[in-house]
Amino acid sequence: MIFSIIIIIAIIISSFIVIKWVLGNQRCMQINLFIEDIKREVDKSWKTSETSFTMERNLPTAIKRICFINLNDKRGISNDILAEIREYNEVDNLFLMPRKKACERHSVEIENIKFDNFCVENTGTVNIKFGKRFDEDFVRVGGESLSFNSEDE
């Protein structure tokens, strides 16, 4: 009888551990898919002559903020964000915050992009604008304020 109770308790505890592990992996998979989607959209845009669109993707709310930051030019970035990213890799330009909630993909380098430093708050859905004009060599990336008018630089 006591042995049966111990077995039942062990099974219940094991079940909770497995469920927690699966849910943690789900968050990491969503983060990886989000980053790969950005890379894919940039590559696709870079290969076209002209494009302008907004990418809308779901992201776990454990990630509070997504930032595109050039670590060699930190203008326009608040001190609290700079303090959080000071230990990141210098070639990376996409940062997911807070770092400890972003699994192993807290920062990555996205190639062929041009941007003014900006952050997007995550509400469960993230909107990032992409654009490229015929005469541009890089894909422009921005938040809500990014414009793709012909007068823009």
PDB file of N, CA, C and O in Angstrom, residues 96-123:
ATOM      1  N   LEU A  96      17.080  40.362 -27.871  1.00  0.00           N
ATOM      2  CA  LEU A  96      15.836  39.995 -27.203  1.00  0.00           C
ATOM      3  C   LEU A  96      16.043  40.173 -25.705  1.00  0.00           C
ATOM      4  O   LEU A  96      17.023  39.678 -25.150  1.00  0.00           O
ATOM      5  N   MET A  97      15.113  40.872 -25.069  1.00  0.00           N
ATOM      6  CA  MET A  97      15.260  41.183 -23.646  1.00  0.00           C
ATOM      7  C   MET A  97      14.015  40.794 -22.866  1.00  0.00           C
ATOM      8  O   MET A  97      12.916  40.968 -23.382  1.00  0.00           O
ATOM      9  N   PRO A  98      14.185  40.330 -21.650  1.00  0.00           N
ATOM     10  CA  PRO A  98      15.428  40.151 -20.921  1.00  0.00           C
ATOM     11  C   PRO A  98      16.201  38.937 -21.425  1.00  0.00           C
ATOM     12  O   PRO A  98      15.625  37.963 -21.903  1.00  0.00           O
ATOM     13  N   ARG A  99      17.477  39.042 -21.291  1.00  0.00           N
ATOM     14  CA  ARG A  99      18.398  38.037 -21.827  1.00  0.00           C
ATOM     15  C   ARG A  99      18.119  36.634 -21.289  1.00  0.00           C
ATOM     16  O   ARG A  99      18.129  35.662 -22.036  1.00  0.00           O
ATOM     17  N   LYS A 100      17.851  36.525 -19.993  1.00  0.00           N
ATOM     18  CA  LYS A 100      17.683  35.202 -19.381  1.00  0.00           C
ATOM     19  C   LYS A 100      16.411  34.494 -19.841  1.00  0.00           C
ATOM     20  O   LYS A 100      16.304  33.284 -19.711  1.00  0.00           O
ATOM     21  N   LYS A 101      15.466  35.199 -20.433  1.00  0.00           N
ATOM     22  CA  LYS A 101      14.218  34.592 -20.911  1.00  0.00           C
ATOM     23  C   LYS A 101      14.286  34.203 -22.387  1.00  0.00           C
ATOM     24  O   LYS A 101      13.358  33.625 -22.927  1.00  0.00           O
ATOM     25  N   ALA A 102      15.390  34.530 -23.059  1.00  0.00           N
ATOM     26  CA  ALA A 102      15.494  34.337 -24.505  1.00  0.00           C
ATOM     27  C   ALA A 102      16.217  33.056 -24.889  1.00  0.00           C
ATOM     28  O   ALA A 102      16.691  32.929 -26.018  1.00  0.00           O
ATOM     29  N   CYS A 103      16.312  32.107 -23.974  1.00  0.00           N
ATOM     30  CA  CYS A 103      16.996  30.849 -24.238  1.00  0.00           C
ATOM     31  C   CYS A 103      18.426  31.140 -24.668  1.00  0.00           C
ATOM     32  O   CYS A 103      19.059  32.003 -24.109  1.00  0.00           O
ATOM     33  N   GLU A 104      18.926  30.470 -25.643  1.00  0.00           N
ATOM     34  CA  GLU A 104      20.296  30.690 -26.115  1.00  0.00           C
ATOM     35  C   GLU A 104      20.365  31.715 -27.244  1.00  0.00           C
ATOM     36  O   GLU A 104      21.438  32.003 -27.745  1.00  0.00           O
ATOM     37  N   ARG A 105      19.228  32.262 -27.652  1.00  0.00           N
ATOM     38  CA  ARG A 105      19.198  33.167 -28.812  1.00  0.00           C
ATOM     39  C   ARG A 105      18.896  34.595 -28.383  1.00  0.00           C
ATOM     40  O   ARG A 105      18.088  35.281 -28.986  1.00  0.00           O
ATOM     41  N   HIS A 106      19.567  35.093 -27.365  1.00  0.00           N
ATOM     42  CA  HIS A 106      19.280  36.426 -26.845  1.00  0.00           C
ATOM     43  C   HIS A 106      19.791  37.534 -27.750  1.00  0.00           C
ATOM     44  O   HIS A 106      19.335  38.659 -27.670  1.00  0.00           O
ATOM     45  N   SER A 107      20.738  37.232 -28.625  1.00  0.00           N
ATOM     46  CA  SER A 107      21.212  38.222 -29.593  1.00  0.00           C
ATOM     47  C   SER A 107      21.744  37.493 -30.821  1.00  0.00           C
ATOM     48  O   SER A 107      22.322  36.416 -30.709  1.00  0.00           O
ATOM     49  N   VAL A 108      21.521  38.099 -31.977  1.00  0.00           N
ATOM     50  CA  VAL A 108      22.001  37.533 -33.237  1.00  0.00           C
ATOM     51  C   VAL A 108      22.393  38.669 -34.178  1.00  0.00           C
ATOM     52  O   VAL A 108      21.976  39.809 -34.000  1.00  0.00           O
ATOM     53  N   GLU A 109      23.178  38.322 -35.177  1.00  0.00           N
ATOM     54  CA  GLU A 109      23.510  39.284 -36.221  1.00  0.00           C
ATOM     55  C   GLU A 109      22.597  39.028 -37.417  1.00  0.00           C
ATOM     56  O   GLU A 109      22.520  37.911 -37.929  1.00  0.00           O
ATOM     57  N   ILE A 110      21.912  40.071 -37.839  1.00  0.00           N
ATOM     58  CA  ILE A 110      21.101  40.018 -39.047  1.00  0.00           C
ATOM     59  C   ILE A 110      21.885  40.790 -40.111  1.00  0.00           C
ATOM     60  O   ILE A 110      22.177  41.978 -39.929  1.00  0.00           O
ATOM     61  N   GLU A 111      22.225  40.132 -41.196  1.00  0.00           N
ATOM     62  CA  GLU A 111      23.030  40.758 -42.240  1.00  0.00           C
ATOM     63  C   GLU A 111      22.163  41.511 -43.236  1.00  0.00           C
ATOM     64  O   GLU A 111      20.971  41.262 -43.366  1.00  0.00           O
ATOM     65  N   ASN A 112      22.786  42.440 -43.942  1.00  0.00           N
ATOM     66  CA  ASN A 112      22.177  43.196 -45.039  1.00  0.00           C
ATOM     67  C   ASN A 112      21.033  44.096 -44.591  1.00  0.00           C
ATOM     68  O   ASN A 112      20.068  44.280 -45.327  1.00  0.00           O
ATOM     69  N   ILE A 113      21.148  44.675 -43.394  1.00  0.00           N
ATOM     70  CA  ILE A 113      20.111  45.588 -42.931  1.00  0.00           C
ATOM     71  C   ILE A 113      20.703  46.948 -42.596  1.00  0.00           C
ATOM     72  O   ILE A 113      21.896  47.083 -42.316  1.00  0.00           O
ATOM     73  N   LYS A 114      19.835  47.958 -42.625  1.00  0.00           N
ATOM     74  CA  LYS A 114      20.184  49.319 -42.257  1.00  0.00           C
ATOM     75  C   LYS A 114      19.060  49.799 -41.348  1.00  0.00           C
ATOM     76  O   LYS A 114      17.880  49.581 -41.644  1.00  0.00           O
ATOM     77  N   PHE A 115      19.423  50.448 -40.245  1.00  0.00           N
ATOM     78  CA  PHE A 115      18.397  50.892 -39.309  1.00  0.00           C
ATOM     79  C   PHE A 115      18.941  51.975 -38.407  1.00  0.00           C
ATOM     80  O   PHE A 115      20.149  52.104 -38.218  1.00  0.00           O
ATOM     81  N   ASP A 116      18.031  52.776 -37.876  1.00  0.00           N
ATOM     82  CA  ASP A 116      18.335  53.643 -36.748  1.00  0.00           C
ATOM     83  C   ASP A 116      17.987  52.821 -35.527  1.00  0.00           C
ATOM     84  O   ASP A 116      16.978  52.109 -35.520  1.00  0.00           O
ATOM     85  N   ASN A 117      18.793  52.918 -34.490  1.00  0.00           N
ATOM     86  CA  ASN A 117      18.542  52.123 -33.285  1.00  0.00           C
ATOM     87  C   ASN A 117      17.097  52.287 -32.827  1.00  0.00           C
ATOM     88  O   ASN A 117      16.587  53.401 -32.740  1.00  0.00           O
ATOM     89  N   PHE A 118      16.439  51.156 -32.541  1.00  0.00           N
ATOM     90  CA  PHE A 118      15.065  51.214 -32.055  1.00  0.00           C
ATOM     91  C   PHE A 118      14.726  49.933 -31.307  1.00  0.00           C
ATOM     92  O   PHE A 118      15.389  48.907 -31.466  1.00  0.00           O
ATOM     93  N   CYS A 119      13.686  50.021 -30.495  1.00  0.00           N
ATOM     94  CA  CYS A 119      13.165  48.869 -29.773  1.00  0.00           C
ATOM     95  C   CYS A 119      11.668  48.787 -30.000  1.00  0.00           C
ATOM     96  O   CYS A 119      10.999  49.801 -30.204  1.00  0.00           O
ATOM     97  N   VAL A 120      11.158  47.572 -29.956  1.00  0.00           N
ATOM     98  CA  VAL A 120       9.724  47.316 -30.073  1.00  0.00           C
ATOM     99  C   VAL A 120       9.296  46.563 -28.828  1.00  0.00           C
ATOM    100  O   VAL A 120       9.906  45.544 -28.482  1.00  0.00           O
ATOM    101  N   GLU A 121       8.282  47.069 -28.161  1.00  0.00           N
ATOM    102  CA  GLU A 121       7.750  46.381 -26.987  1.00  0.00           C
ATOM    103  C   GLU A 121       6.947  45.168 -27.453  1.00  0.00           C
ATOM    104  O   GLU A 121       6.220  45.240 -28.444  1.00  0.00           O
ATOM    105  N   ASN A 122       7.071  44.072 -26.738  1.00  0.00           N
ATOM    106  CA  ASN A 122       6.357  42.850 -27.097  1.00  0.00           C
ATOM    107  C   ASN A 122       5.087  42.728 -26.262  1.00  0.00           C
ATOM    108  O   ASN A 122       5.135  42.692 -25.042  1.00  0.00           O
ATOM    109  N   THR A 123       3.969  42.630 -26.943  1.00  0.00           N
ATOM    110  CA  THR A 123       2.684  42.404 -26.274  1.00  0.00           C
ATOM    111  C   THR A 123       2.149  41.013 -26.592  1.00  0.00           C
ATOM    112  O   THR A 123       0.977  40.742 -26.385  1.00  0.00           O
TER     113      THR A 123
END
